[in-house]
Short mmCIF file of C-alpha atoms and ligand atoms in Angstrom, two decimals:
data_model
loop_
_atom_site.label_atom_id
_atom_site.label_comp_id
_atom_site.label_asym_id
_atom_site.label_seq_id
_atom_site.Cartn_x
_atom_site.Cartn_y
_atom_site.Cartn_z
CA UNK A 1 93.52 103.05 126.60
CA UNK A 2 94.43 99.42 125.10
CA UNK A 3 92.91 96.71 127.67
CA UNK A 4 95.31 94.08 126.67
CA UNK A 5 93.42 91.76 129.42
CA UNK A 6 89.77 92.88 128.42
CA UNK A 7 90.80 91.92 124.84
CA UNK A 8 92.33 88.67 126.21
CA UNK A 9 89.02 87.79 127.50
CA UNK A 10 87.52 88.11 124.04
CA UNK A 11 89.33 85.24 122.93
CA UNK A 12 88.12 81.79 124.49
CA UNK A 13 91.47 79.42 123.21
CA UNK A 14 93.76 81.62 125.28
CA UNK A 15 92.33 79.92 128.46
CA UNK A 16 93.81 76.96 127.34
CA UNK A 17 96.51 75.32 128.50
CA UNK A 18 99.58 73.78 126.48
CA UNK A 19 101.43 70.86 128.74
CA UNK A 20 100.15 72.04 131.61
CA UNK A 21 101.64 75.81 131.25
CA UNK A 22 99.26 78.74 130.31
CA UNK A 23 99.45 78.97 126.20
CA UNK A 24 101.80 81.24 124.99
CA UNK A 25 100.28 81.84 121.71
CA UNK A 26 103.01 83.48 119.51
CA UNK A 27 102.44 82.21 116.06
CA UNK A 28 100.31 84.73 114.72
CA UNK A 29 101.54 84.95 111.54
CA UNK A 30 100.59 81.43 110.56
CA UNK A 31 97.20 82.12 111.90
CA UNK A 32 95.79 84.01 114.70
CA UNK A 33 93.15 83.30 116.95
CA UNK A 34 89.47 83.93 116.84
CA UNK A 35 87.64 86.11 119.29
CA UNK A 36 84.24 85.20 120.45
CA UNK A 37 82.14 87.23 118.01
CA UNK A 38 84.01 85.58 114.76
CA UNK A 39 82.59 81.97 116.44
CA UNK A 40 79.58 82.95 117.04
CA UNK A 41 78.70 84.81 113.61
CA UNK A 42 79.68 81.96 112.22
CA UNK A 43 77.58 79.56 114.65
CA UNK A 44 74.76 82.50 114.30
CA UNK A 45 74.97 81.68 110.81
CA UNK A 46 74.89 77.93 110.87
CA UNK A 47 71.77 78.10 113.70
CA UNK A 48 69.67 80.59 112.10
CA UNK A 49 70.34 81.46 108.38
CA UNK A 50 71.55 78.57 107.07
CA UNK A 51 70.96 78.59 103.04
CA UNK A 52 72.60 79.28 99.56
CA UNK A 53 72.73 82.39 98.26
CA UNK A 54 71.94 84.24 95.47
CA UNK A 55 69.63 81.70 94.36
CA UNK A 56 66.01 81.36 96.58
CA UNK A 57 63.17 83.32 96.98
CA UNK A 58 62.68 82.00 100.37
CA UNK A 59 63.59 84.04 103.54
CA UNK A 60 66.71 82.16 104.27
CA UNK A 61 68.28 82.51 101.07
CA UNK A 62 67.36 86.00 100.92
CA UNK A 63 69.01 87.05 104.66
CA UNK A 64 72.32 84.43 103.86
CA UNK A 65 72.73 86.64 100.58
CA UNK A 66 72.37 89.40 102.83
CA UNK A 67 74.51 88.41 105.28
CA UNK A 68 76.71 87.84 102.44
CA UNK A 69 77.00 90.91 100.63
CA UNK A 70 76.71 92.67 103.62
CA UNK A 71 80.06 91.23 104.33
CA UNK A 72 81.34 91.92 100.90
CA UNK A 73 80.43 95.88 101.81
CA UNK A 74 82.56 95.52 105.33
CA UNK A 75 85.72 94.43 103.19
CA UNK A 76 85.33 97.51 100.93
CA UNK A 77 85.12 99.68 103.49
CA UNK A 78 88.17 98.39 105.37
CA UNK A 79 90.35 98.27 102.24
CA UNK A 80 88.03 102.01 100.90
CA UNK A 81 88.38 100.28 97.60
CA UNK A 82 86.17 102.75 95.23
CA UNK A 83 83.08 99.95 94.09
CA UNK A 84 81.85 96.71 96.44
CA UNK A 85 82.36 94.81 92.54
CA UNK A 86 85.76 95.24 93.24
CA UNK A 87 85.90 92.71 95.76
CA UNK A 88 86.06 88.72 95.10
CA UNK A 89 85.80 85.99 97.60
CA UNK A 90 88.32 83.76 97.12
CA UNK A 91 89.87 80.78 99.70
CA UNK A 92 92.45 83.11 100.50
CA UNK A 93 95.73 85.65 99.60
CA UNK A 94 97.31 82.30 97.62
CA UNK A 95 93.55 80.98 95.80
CA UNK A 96 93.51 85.44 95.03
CA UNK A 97 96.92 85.29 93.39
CA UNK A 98 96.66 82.35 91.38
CA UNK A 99 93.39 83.73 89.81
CA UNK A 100 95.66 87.04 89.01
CA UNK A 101 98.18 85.08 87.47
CA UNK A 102 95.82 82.10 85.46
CA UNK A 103 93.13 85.42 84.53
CA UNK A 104 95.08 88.33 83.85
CA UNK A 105 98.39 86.82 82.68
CA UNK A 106 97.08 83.83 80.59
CA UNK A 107 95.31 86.82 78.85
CA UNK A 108 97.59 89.28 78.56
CA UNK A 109 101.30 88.33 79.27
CA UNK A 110 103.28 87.07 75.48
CA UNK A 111 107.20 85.81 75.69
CA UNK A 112 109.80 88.25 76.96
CA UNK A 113 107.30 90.24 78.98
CA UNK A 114 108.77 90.69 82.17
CA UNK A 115 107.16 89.90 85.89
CA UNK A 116 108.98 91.23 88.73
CA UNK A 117 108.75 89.76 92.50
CA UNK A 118 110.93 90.38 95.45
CA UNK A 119 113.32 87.89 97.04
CA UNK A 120 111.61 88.01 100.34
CA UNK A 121 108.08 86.86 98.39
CA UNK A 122 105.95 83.75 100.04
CA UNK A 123 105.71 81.03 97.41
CA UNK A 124 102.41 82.20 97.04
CA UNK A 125 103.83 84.97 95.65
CA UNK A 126 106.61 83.17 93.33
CA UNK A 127 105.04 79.77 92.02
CA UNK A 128 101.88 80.64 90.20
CA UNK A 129 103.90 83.62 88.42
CA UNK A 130 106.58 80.60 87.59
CA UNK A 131 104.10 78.46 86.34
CA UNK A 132 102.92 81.52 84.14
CA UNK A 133 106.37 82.09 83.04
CA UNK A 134 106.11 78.69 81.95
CA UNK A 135 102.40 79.12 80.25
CA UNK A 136 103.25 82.11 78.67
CA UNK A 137 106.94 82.52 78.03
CA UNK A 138 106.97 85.32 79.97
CA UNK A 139 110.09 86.10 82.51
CA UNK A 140 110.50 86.18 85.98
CA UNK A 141 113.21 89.14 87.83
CA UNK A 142 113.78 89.11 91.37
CA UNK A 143 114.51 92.03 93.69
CA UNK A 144 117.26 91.70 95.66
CA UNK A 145 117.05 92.11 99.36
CA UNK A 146 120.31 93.41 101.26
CA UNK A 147 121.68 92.16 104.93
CA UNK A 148 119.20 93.84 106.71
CA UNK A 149 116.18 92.33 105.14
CA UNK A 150 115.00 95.38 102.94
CA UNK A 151 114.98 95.63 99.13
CA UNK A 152 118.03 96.52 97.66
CA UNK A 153 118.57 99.97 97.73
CA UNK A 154 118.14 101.03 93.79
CA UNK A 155 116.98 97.61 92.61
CA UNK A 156 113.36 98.27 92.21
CA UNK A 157 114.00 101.15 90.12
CA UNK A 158 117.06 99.45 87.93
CA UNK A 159 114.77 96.20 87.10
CA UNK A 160 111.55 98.17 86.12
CA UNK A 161 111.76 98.22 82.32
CA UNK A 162 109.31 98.57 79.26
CA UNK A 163 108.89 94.92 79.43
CA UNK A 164 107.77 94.76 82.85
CA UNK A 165 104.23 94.26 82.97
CA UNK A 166 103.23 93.11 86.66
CA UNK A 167 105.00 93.34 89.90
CA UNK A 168 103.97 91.40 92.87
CA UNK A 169 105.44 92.37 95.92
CA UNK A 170 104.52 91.66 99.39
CA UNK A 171 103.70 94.77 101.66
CA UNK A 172 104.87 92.72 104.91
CA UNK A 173 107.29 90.01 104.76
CA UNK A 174 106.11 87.05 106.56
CA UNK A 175 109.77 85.41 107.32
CA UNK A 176 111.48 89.05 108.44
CA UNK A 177 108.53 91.48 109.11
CA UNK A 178 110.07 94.32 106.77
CA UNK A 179 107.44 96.96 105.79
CA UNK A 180 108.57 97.08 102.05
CA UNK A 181 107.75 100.83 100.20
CA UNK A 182 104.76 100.08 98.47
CA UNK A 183 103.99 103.43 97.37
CA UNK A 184 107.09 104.44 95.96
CA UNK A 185 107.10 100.76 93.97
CA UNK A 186 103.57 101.58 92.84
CA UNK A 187 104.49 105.18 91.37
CA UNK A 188 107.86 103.55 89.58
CA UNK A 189 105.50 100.53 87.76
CA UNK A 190 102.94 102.63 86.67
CA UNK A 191 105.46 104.85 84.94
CA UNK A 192 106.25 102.05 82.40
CA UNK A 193 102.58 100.96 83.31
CA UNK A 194 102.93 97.62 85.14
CA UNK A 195 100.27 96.33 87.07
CA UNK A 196 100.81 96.14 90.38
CA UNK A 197 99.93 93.19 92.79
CA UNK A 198 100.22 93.63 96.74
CA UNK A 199 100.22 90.98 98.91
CA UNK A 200 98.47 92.13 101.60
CA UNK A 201 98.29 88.65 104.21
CA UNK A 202 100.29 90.24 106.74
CA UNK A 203 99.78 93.67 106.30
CA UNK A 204 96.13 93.89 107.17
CA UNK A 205 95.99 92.52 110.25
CA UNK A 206 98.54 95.32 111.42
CA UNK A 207 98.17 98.29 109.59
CA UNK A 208 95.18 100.66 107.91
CA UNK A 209 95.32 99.84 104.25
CA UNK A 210 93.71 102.31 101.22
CA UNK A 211 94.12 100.61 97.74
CA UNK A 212 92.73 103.75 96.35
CA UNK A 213 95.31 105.97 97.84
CA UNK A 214 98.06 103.54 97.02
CA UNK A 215 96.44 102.96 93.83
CA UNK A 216 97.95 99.55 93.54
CA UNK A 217 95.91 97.41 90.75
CA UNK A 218 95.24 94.18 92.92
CA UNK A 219 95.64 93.52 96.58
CA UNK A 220 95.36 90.20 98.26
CA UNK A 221 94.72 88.93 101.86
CA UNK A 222 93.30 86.19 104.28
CA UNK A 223 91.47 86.18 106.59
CA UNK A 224 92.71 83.57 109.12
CA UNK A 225 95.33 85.93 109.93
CA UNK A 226 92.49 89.00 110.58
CA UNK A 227 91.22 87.03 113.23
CA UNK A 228 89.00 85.47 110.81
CA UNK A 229 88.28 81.83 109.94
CA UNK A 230 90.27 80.11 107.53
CA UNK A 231 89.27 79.11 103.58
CA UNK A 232 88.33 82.77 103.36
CA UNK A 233 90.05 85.33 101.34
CA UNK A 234 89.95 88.95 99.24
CA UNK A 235 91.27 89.78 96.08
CA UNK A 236 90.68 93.37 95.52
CA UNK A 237 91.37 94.73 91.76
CA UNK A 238 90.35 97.65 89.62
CA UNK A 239 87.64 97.40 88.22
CA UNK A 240 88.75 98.58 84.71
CA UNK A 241 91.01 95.39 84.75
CA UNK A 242 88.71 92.84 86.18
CA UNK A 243 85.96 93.58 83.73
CA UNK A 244 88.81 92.26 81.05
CA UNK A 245 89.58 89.57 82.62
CA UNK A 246 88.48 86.10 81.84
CA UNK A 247 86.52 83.96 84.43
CA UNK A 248 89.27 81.89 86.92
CA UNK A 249 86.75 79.33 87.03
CA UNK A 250 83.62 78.02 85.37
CA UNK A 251 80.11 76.71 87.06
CA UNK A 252 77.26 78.05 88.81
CA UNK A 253 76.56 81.64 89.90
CA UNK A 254 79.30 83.35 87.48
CA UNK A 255 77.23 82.93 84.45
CA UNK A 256 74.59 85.29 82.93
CA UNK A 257 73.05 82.45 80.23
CA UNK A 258 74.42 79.24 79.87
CA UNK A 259 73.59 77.27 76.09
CA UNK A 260 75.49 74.35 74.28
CA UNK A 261 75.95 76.82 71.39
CA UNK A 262 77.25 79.88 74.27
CA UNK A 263 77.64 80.69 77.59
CA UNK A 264 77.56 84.55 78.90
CA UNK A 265 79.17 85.39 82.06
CA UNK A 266 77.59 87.53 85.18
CA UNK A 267 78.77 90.51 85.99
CA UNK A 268 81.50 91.75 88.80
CA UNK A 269 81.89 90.26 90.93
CA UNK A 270 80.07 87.16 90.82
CA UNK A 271 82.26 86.10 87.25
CA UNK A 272 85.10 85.14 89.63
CA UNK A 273 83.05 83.53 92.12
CA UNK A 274 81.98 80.30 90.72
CA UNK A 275 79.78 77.65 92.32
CA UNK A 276 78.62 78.12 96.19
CA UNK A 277 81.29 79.99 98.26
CA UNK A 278 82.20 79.84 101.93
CA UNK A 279 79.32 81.39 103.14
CA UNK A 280 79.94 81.10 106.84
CA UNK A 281 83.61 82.18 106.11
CA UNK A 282 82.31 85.16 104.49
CA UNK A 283 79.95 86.22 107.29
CA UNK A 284 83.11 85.27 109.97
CA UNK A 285 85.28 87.65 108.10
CA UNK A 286 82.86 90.00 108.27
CA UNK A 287 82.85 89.95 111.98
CA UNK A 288 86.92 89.78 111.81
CA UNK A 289 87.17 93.11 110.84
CA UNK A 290 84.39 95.05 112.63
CA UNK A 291 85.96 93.26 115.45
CA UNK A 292 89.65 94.72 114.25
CA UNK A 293 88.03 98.12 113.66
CA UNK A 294 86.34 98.55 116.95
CA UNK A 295 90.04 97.96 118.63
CA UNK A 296 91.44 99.97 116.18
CA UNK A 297 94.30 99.11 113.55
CA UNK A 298 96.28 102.55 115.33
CA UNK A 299 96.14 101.07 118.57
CA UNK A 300 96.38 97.43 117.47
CA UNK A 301 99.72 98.99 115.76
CA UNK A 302 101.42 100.74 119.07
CA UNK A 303 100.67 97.53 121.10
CA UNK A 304 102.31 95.38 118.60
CA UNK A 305 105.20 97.98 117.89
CA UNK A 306 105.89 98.02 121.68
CA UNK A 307 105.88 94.07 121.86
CA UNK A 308 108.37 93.66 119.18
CA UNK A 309 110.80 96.59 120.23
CA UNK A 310 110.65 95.00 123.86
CA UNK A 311 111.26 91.49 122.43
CA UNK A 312 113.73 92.59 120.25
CA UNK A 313 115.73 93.99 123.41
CA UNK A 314 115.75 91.21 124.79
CA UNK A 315 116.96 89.19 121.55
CA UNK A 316 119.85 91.20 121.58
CA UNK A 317 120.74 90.54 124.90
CA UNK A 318 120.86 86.77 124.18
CA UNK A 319 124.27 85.00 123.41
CA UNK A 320 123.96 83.43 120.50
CA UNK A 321 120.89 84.45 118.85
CA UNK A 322 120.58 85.98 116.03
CA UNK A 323 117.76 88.52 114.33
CA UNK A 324 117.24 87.68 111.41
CA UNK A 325 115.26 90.71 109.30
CA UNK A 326 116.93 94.09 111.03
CA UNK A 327 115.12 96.25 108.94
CA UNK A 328 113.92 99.33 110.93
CA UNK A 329 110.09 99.62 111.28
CA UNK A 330 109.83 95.97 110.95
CA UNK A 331 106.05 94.58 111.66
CA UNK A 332 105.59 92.53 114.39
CA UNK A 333 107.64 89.97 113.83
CA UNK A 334 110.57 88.30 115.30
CA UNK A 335 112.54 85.81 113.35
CA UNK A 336 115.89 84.75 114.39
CA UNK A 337 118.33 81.69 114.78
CA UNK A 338 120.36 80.41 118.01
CA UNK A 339 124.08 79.16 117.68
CA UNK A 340 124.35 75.46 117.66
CA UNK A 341 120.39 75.02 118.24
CA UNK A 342 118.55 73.73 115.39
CA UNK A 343 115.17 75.58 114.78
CA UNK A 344 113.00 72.70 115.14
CA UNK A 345 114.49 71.74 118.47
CA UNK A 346 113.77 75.01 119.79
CA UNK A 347 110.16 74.77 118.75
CA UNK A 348 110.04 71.34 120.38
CA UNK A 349 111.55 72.80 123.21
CA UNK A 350 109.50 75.86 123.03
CA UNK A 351 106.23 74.12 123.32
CA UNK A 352 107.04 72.00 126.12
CA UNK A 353 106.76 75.41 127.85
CA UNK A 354 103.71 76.09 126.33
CA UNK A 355 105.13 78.90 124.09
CA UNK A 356 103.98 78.43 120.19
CA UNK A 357 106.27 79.79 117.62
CA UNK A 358 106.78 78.47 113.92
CA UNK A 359 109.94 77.44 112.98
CA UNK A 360 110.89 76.08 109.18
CA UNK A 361 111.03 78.09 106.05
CA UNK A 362 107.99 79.90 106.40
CA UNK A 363 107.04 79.17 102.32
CA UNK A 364 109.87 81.62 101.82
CA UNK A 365 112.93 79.37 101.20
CA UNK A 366 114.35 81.75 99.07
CA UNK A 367 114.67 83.86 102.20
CA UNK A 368 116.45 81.20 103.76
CA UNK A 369 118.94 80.74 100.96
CA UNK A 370 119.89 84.87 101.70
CA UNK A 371 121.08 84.62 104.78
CA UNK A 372 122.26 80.88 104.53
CA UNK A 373 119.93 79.08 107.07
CA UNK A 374 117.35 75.90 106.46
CA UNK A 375 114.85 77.47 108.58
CA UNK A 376 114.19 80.38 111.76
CA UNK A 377 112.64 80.09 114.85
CA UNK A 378 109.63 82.74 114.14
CA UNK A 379 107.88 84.39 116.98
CA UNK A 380 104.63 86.60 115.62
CA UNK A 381 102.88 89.22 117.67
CA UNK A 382 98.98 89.90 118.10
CA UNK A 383 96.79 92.60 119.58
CA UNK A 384 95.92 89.86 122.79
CA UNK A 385 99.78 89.48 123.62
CA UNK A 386 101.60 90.74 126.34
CA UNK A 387 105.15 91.69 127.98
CA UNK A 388 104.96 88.90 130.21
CA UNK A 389 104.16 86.29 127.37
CA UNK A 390 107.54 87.62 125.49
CA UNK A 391 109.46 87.22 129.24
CA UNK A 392 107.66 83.38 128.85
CA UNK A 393 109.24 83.05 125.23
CA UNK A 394 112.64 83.99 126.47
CA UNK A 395 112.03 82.08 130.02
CA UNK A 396 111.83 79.08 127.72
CA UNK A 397 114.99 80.17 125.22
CA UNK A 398 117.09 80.48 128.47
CA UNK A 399 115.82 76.60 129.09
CA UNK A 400 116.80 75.63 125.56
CA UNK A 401 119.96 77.15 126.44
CA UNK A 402 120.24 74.61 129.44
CA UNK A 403 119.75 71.53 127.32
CA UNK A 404 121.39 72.26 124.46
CA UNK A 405 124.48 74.77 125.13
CA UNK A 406 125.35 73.96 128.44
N1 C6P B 1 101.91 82.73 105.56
C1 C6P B 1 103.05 82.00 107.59
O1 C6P B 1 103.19 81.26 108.55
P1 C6P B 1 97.24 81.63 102.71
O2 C6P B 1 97.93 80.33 103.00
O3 C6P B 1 96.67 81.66 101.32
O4 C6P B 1 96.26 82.03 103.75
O5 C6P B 1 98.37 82.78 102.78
C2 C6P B 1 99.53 82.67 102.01
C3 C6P B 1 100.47 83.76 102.32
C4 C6P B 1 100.74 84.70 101.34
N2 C6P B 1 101.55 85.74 101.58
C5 C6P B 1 102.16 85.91 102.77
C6 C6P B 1 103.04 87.11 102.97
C7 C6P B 1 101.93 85.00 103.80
O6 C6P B 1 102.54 85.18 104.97
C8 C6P B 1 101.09 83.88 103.56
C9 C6P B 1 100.87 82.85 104.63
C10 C6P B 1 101.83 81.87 106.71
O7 C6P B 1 103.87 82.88 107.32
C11 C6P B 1 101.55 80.44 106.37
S1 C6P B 1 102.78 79.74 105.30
#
């Protein structure tokens, strides 16, 4: 049974109010909120083990690396990635793809080789594989999307070449909420053997996710959108291809021996984690996803799924609005426009009410460009929201209505 209100009470921010009306929190995709235990491992960590890692023989230094790691054995359990060295701590999904990009494509990428994103990528997911191109000579193809929001139907296949050596491709768009066919894009790059990036930022927080099983080659995420804190991040990759890799980043903890004459580097995974990471961060995301996994990323999924289908309802009901990302099996997220309304105004609007949505590009202006609009309104579901918080979201559409339509 899914407590929607027990899990409510997990989270202290939702207490708060916005303009004098309960917060309507529905901005989840930009970040979600933190429930109690996140805080408090981090303050736990702050109040009691406080030290660097890695480094001291002392007590503290020994339980913060513990602490640490121990966190770095939660994330491979939750993504059942095959070794715990195949998991970096990074600042996040973007810091995890530029160190793909700068690492593995400096090093292996010549001109004419071909990298392949999708046009419904973040710019996290287009600008550090431009400013390869631009390092390396290398090209960048784009996957068409159609009207709907999905990839065009025979496009992956068609632009998958010889001279394709990495795709990145994002399992959850961010600006539409497709679910994009990661599997079947895996199979089809490995067949000319292309690497293949996933960008997992809003995937994880709604779905179980097995890199072995998909057997992509990296997988990104962050873990302010787990319920985590932010300036915390994963990049998984195989190990065969991270032990080739070049460091990202010189400085303390990712050497072995360091000599004017020649430095050594440490071993996986510590080579890509230079200087003193985000401890607390670390320890916080740690408690993200034992937190996730003791709700449940099945249930977490159905509550979600039953938010957005009864949103979505209503969406269509509205005059004037319209969805924009139709593409069945969509994940949790609501984007859309409203005749005559500028986006902006209707988050102004919006938030008067107390209801929190994004509106803009979303980092995914060529999104925008497809369907001809400078930004959506954006409403994102979490596990803690409710039916009567998306009645409050179109309460509050009805009163832009008023003031702008009428
Ligand atoms: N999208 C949104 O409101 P960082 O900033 O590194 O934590 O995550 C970047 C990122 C990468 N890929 C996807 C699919 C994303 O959605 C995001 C972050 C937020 O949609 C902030 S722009």
């Amino acid at each position: 049974m899914f407590d929607v209100q027990a899990l409510r009470n997990a989270f202290p921010i939702l207490k708060r109010e916005v303009h004098g009306r309960p917060l309507v929190y529905l901005d989840n995709a930009a970040t979600s909120q933190k429930p109690r235990s996140v805080i408090e491992a981090e303050c736990h960590y702050y109040e009691v083990l406080n030290a660097n890692i890695h480094r001291g023989v002392h007590t503290l230094s020994q339980e913060a690396t513990d602490a640490f790691e121990g966190a770095r054995d939660k994330v491979r359990d939750f993504l059942n990635a095959r070794r715990r060295e195949e998991i970096i701590f990074t600042r996040g999904a973007t810091e995890a793809i530029n160190l793909v990009a700068h690492s593995w494509g400096r090093s292996q990428l010549k001109p004419g080789d071909e990298i392949l994103v999708s046009e419904m990528e973040h710019h996290a997911n287009i600008v550090p594989w431009q400013m390869l191109c631009e390092a390396t000579g290398a090209v960048l193809k784009v996957i068409p999307i159609d009207e709907r929001g999905a990839l065009a139907a025979g496009a992956v296949a068609s632009l998958i070449n010889p001279r394709t050596k990495l795709v990145g491709i994002t399992q959850v768009s961010n600006a539409l909420g497709t679910v994009n066919p990661v599997a079947e894009i895996i199979r089809l790059a490995h067949q000319v053997d292309a690497v293949v990036l996933l960008d997992g930022a809003q995937a994880v927080p709604h779905m179980a996710v097995d890199v072995t099983a998909l057997d992509c080659d990296f997988y990104v995420f962050s873990g302010h959108k787990l319920y985590g804190p932010t300036g915390i991040g994963v990049l998984y990759g195989k190990r065969s291809l991270l032990e080739k890799m070049p460091p990202y980043q010189g400085g303390g903890d990712m050497i072995s021996q360091v000599t004017f004459q020649k430095t050594t580097y440490n071993q996986l995974p510590y080579k890509f984690e230079a200087g003193t990471p985000h401890i607390a961060g670390v320890v916080g995301l740690g408690a993200a996803i034992d937190f996730v996994l003791s709700v449940g990323l099945e249930a977490i999924a159905a509550h979600e799924d039953r938010l957005l289908a009864y949103a979505t309802q209503q969406a269509e009901r509205f005059e004037g609005l319209k969805i924009i990302g139709t593409v069945p099996g969509k994940a949790s997220i609501l984007s859309f426009v409203l005749k005559g309304v500028h986006p902006h105004d209707i988050g102004t609007i919006l938030d008067s009410e107390g209801v929190a949505i994004r509106t803009g590009h979303h980092c995914a202006m060529p999104v925008m460009d497809h369907y001809g609009v400078p930004a959506t309104a954006r409403a994102s579901f979490a596990l803690y929201n409710t039916a009567e918080e998306v009645d409050a979201l179109f309460g509050a559409l009805r009163r832009v209505e008023e003031l702008f339509l009428k």
